[in-house]
Amino acid sequence: LALREHGALYSRVVAKAHPRALPDPTTLAAMFAQRQSGLSAMLKVADSQLSAALQSEPSGTSASSNWGLASEECKRTLNVALAYVATGNAKYLNSAILRLRNLASWNPSGKTSYTVQGMDMGARQISWTMALVYDWLHPKLDAGTRTMVLNPLRTRTAVMYNDVIGSRSRVAIYPRDSHGAMTVTIVAAMATILAGDLPDGQKWLAG
């Protein structure tokens, strides 16, 4: 019964068009209308970042430093993507696509990999940023960009899933493992956002 229910739920998610991580247009407009001061502040930040150079793939010897660089690029990517969602302005869309493609170009098995000691939180942030922005901008992304983003997302998400679930659930064995619990949450959220876009999505969502 549980498997049938899960299959039905997964099918419902797959049938829902992107963006899935945003409310319906009326609700979204109401949310922005209620947060004008915050929206204005966010747009100022996004405007200030439009001319910022793309962050090259972090390649230092310090995971902490690499995470810092990756985190700032993720924030810039989310800022311009949300600015586009809020305004529909093409300048934000173009910047968001460039930054999304930039994150996607980073080697998922390189210095920003989840398997690098001290980089698990940074790798999660990169993956979540890519999945969220992919979803938000999906109707505006061409097929090449979608493929470019999905390929590393599949690799990154599979590594996280195998670490915390795999053949024997790490979070079941160590329920107080905060890092593992956060990874499970992120994997489940991304599996929902990417349902039907990646072949392993149903397995990730089942956990």
GROMACS .gro file of C-alpha atoms in nm:
model
  207
    1LEU     CA    1   0.000   0.000   0.000
    2ALA     CA    2   0.279   0.242   0.092
    3LEU     CA    3   0.451   0.177  -0.241
    4ARG     CA    4   0.127   0.237  -0.433
    5GLU     CA    5   0.063   0.557  -0.239
    6HIS     CA    6   0.416   0.675  -0.305
    7GLY     CA    7   0.384   0.597  -0.674
    8ALA     CA    8   0.059   0.791  -0.694
    9LEU     CA    9   0.214   1.088  -0.513
   10TYR     CA   10   0.516   1.084  -0.740
   11SER     CA   11   0.292   1.077  -1.047
   12ARG     CA   12   0.103   1.381  -0.918
   13VAL     CA   13   0.429   1.569  -0.874
   14VAL     CA   14   0.551   1.474  -1.221
   15ALA     CA   15   0.224   1.599  -1.370
   16LYS     CA   16   0.272   1.941  -1.211
   17ALA     CA   17   0.447   2.185  -1.443
   18HIS     CA   18   0.747   2.393  -1.341
   19PRO     CA   19   0.788   2.606  -1.142
   20ARG     CA   20   0.688   2.379  -0.856
   21ALA     CA   21   0.869   2.568  -0.580
   22LEU     CA   22   0.659   2.883  -0.620
   23PRO     CA   23   0.298   2.947  -0.520
   24ASP     CA   24   0.033   3.024  -0.781
   25PRO     CA   25   0.070   3.366  -0.950
   26THR     CA   26  -0.205   3.533  -0.744
   27THR     CA   27  -0.060   3.418  -0.413
   28LEU     CA   28   0.292   3.509  -0.524
   29ALA     CA   29   0.184   3.861  -0.622
   30ALA     CA   30   0.013   3.901  -0.283
   31MET     CA   31   0.326   3.787  -0.102
   32PHE     CA   32   0.541   4.040  -0.285
   33ALA     CA   33   0.283   4.315  -0.227
   34GLN     CA   34   0.298   4.249   0.147
   35ARG     CA   35   0.677   4.270   0.151
   36GLN     CA   36   0.754   4.585  -0.044
   37SER     CA   37   1.035   4.708   0.179
   38GLY     CA   38   1.207   4.372   0.174
   39LEU     CA   39   1.154   4.339  -0.200
   40SER     CA   40   1.303   4.684  -0.264
   41ALA     CA   41   1.607   4.596  -0.055
   42MET     CA   42   1.652   4.268  -0.239
   43LEU     CA   43   1.626   4.438  -0.578
   44LYS     CA   44   1.895   4.687  -0.477
   45VAL     CA   45   2.124   4.400  -0.389
   46ALA     CA   46   2.044   4.221  -0.715
   47ASP     CA   47   2.111   4.541  -0.913
   48SER     CA   48   2.447   4.581  -0.743
   49GLN     CA   49   2.542   4.226  -0.842
   50LEU     CA   50   2.444   4.239  -1.209
   51SER     CA   51   2.791   4.351  -1.312
   52ALA     CA   52   2.977   4.123  -1.070
   53ALA     CA   53   3.209   3.878  -1.241
   54LEU     CA   54   3.113   3.513  -1.242
   55GLN     CA   55   3.289   3.319  -0.967
   56SER     CA   56   3.530   3.068  -1.113
   57GLU     CA   57   3.513   2.716  -0.976
   58PRO     CA   58   3.676   2.717  -0.630
   59SER     CA   59   4.001   2.525  -0.645
   60GLY     CA   60   4.188   2.611  -0.327
   61THR     CA   61   4.328   2.371  -0.070
   62SER     CA   62   4.095   2.494   0.205
   63ALA     CA   63   3.742   2.354   0.205
   64SER     CA   64   3.631   2.644   0.422
   65SER     CA   65   3.758   2.898   0.170
   66ASN     CA   66   3.606   2.708  -0.122
   67TRP     CA   67   3.274   2.691   0.058
   68GLY     CA   68   3.284   3.066   0.120
   69LEU     CA   69   3.339   3.142  -0.247
   70ALA     CA   70   3.068   2.897  -0.353
   71SER     CA   71   2.824   3.033  -0.099
   72GLU     CA   72   2.862   3.390  -0.221
   73GLU     CA   73   2.804   3.281  -0.581
   74CYS     CA   74   2.497   3.086  -0.476
   75LYS     CA   75   2.359   3.396  -0.303
   76ARG     CA   76   2.421   3.610  -0.611
   77THR     CA   77   2.247   3.349  -0.828
   78LEU     CA   78   1.944   3.330  -0.601
   79ASN     CA   79   1.923   3.709  -0.572
   80VAL     CA   80   1.900   3.773  -0.945
   81ALA     CA   81   1.671   3.472  -0.999
   82LEU     CA   82   1.429   3.593  -0.732
   83ALA     CA   83   1.450   3.945  -0.873
   84TYR     CA   84   1.335   3.804  -1.207
   85VAL     CA   85   1.051   3.611  -1.042
   86ALA     CA   86   0.939   3.932  -0.869
   87THR     CA   87   0.967   4.170  -1.165
   88GLY     CA   88   0.983   3.971  -1.489
   89ASN     CA   89   1.269   4.198  -1.594
   90ALA     CA   90   1.491   4.038  -1.858
   91LYS     CA   91   1.811   4.184  -1.711
   92TYR     CA   92   1.765   3.964  -1.404
   93LEU     CA   93   1.669   3.661  -1.612
   94ASN     CA   94   1.980   3.688  -1.828
   95SER     CA   95   2.204   3.726  -1.524
   96ALA     CA   96   2.038   3.436  -1.344
   97ILE     CA   97   2.081   3.204  -1.643
   98LEU     CA   98   2.448   3.297  -1.674
   99ARG     CA   99   2.509   3.229  -1.307
  100LEU     CA  100   2.309   2.906  -1.314
  101ARG     CA  101   2.514   2.781  -1.607
  102ASN     CA  102   2.829   2.887  -1.425
  103LEU     CA  103   2.742   2.679  -1.118
  104ALA     CA  104   2.653   2.388  -1.346
  105SER     CA  105   2.996   2.408  -1.509
  106TRP     CA  106   3.173   2.329  -1.182
  107ASN     CA  107   3.299   1.972  -1.157
  108PRO     CA  108   3.054   1.791  -0.924
  109SER     CA  109   3.336   1.555  -0.830
  110GLY     CA  110   3.592   1.832  -0.777
  111LYS     CA  111   3.675   2.066  -0.490
  112THR     CA  112   3.307   2.148  -0.431
  113SER     CA  113   3.203   1.783  -0.409
  114TYR     CA  114   2.997   1.660  -0.116
  115THR     CA  115   3.263   1.395  -0.056
  116VAL     CA  116   3.537   1.652   0.017
  117GLN     CA  117   3.591   1.673   0.392
  118GLY     CA  118   3.437   1.991   0.528
  119MET     CA  119   3.246   2.064   0.206
  120ASP     CA  120   2.918   1.881   0.267
  121MET     CA  121   2.725   2.196   0.360
  122GLY     CA  122   2.873   2.390   0.069
  123ALA     CA  123   2.791   2.111  -0.175
  124ARG     CA  124   2.433   2.101  -0.046
  125GLN     CA  125   2.403   2.477  -0.096
  126ILE     CA  126   2.528   2.452  -0.455
  127SER     CA  127   2.289   2.167  -0.534
  128TRP     CA  128   1.990   2.336  -0.374
  129THR     CA  129   2.061   2.666  -0.550
  130MET     CA  130   2.086   2.494  -0.888
  131ALA     CA  131   1.766   2.293  -0.836
  132LEU     CA  132   1.566   2.591  -0.712
  133VAL     CA  133   1.677   2.830  -0.986
  134TYR     CA  134   1.631   2.558  -1.250
  135ASP     CA  135   1.273   2.522  -1.131
  136TRP     CA  136   1.200   2.896  -1.110
  137LEU     CA  137   1.340   2.965  -1.456
  138HIS     CA  138   1.242   2.637  -1.621
  139PRO     CA  139   0.995   2.788  -1.872
  140LYS     CA  140   1.271   3.023  -1.992
  141LEU     CA  141   1.554   2.771  -2.017
  142ASP     CA  142   1.645   2.615  -2.348
  143ALA     CA  143   1.700   2.240  -2.376
  144GLY     CA  144   2.078   2.273  -2.371
  145THR     CA  145   2.077   2.470  -2.047
  146ARG     CA  146   1.836   2.227  -1.883
  147THR     CA  147   2.063   1.936  -1.972
  148MET     CA  148   2.371   2.128  -1.858
  149VAL     CA  149   2.213   2.183  -1.516
  150LEU     CA  150   2.056   1.840  -1.473
  151ASN     CA  151   2.373   1.641  -1.542
  152PRO     CA  152   2.573   1.770  -1.242
  153LEU     CA  153   2.258   1.778  -1.028
  154ARG     CA  154   2.213   1.407  -1.089
  155THR     CA  155   2.570   1.340  -0.980
  156ARG     CA  156   2.556   1.568  -0.677
  157THR     CA  157   2.219   1.441  -0.555
  158ALA     CA  158   2.311   1.075  -0.602
  159VAL     CA  159   2.621   1.120  -0.386
  160MET     CA  160   2.417   1.282  -0.108
  161TYR     CA  161   2.147   1.015  -0.129
  162ASN     CA  162   2.400   0.732  -0.116
  163ASP     CA  163   2.565   0.889   0.188
  164VAL     CA  164   2.255   0.931   0.405
  165ILE     CA  165   2.022   0.661   0.267
  166GLY     CA  166   2.201   0.416   0.040
  167SER     CA  167   2.165   0.048   0.122
  168ARG     CA  168   2.150   0.121   0.496
  169SER     CA  169   2.012   0.452   0.614
  170ARG     CA  170   2.274   0.654   0.799
  171VAL     CA  171   2.010   0.883   0.948
  172ALA     CA  172   1.818   0.584   1.081
  173ILE     CA  173   2.132   0.460   1.256
  174TYR     CA  174   2.231   0.807   1.378
  175PRO     CA  175   1.905   1.004   1.412
  176ARG     CA  176   2.081   1.294   1.588
  177ASP     CA  177   2.326   1.347   1.303
  178SER     CA  178   2.232   1.706   1.215
  179HIS     CA  179   2.435   1.709   0.892
  180GLY     CA  180   2.272   1.387   0.777
  181ALA     CA  181   1.924   1.507   0.868
  182MET     CA  182   1.974   1.827   0.670
  183THR     CA  183   2.103   1.632   0.371
  184VAL     CA  184   1.796   1.406   0.376
  185THR     CA  185   1.571   1.713   0.383
  186ILE     CA  186   1.751   1.875   0.089
  187VAL     CA  187   1.750   1.553  -0.115
  188ALA     CA  188   1.375   1.510  -0.059
  189ALA     CA  189   1.304   1.870  -0.158
  190MET     CA  190   1.517   1.845  -0.472
  191ALA     CA  191   1.361   1.511  -0.565
  192THR     CA  192   1.021   1.679  -0.555
  193ILE     CA  193   1.135   1.979  -0.758
  194LEU     CA  194   1.310   1.759  -1.016
  195ALA     CA  195   1.053   1.477  -1.031
  196GLY     CA  196   1.031   1.345  -1.385
  197ASP     CA  197   1.336   1.542  -1.495
  198LEU     CA  198   1.588   1.292  -1.360
  199PRO     CA  199   1.549   0.911  -1.375
  200ASP     CA  200   1.647   0.860  -1.010
  201GLY     CA  201   1.398   1.110  -0.872
  202GLN     CA  202   1.142   0.854  -0.759
  203LYS     CA  203   1.404   0.655  -0.567
  204TRP     CA  204   1.533   0.972  -0.398
  205LEU     CA  205   1.183   1.080  -0.300
  206ALA     CA  206   1.100   0.736  -0.158
  207GLY     CA  207   1.407   0.761   0.064
   0.00000   0.00000   0.00000
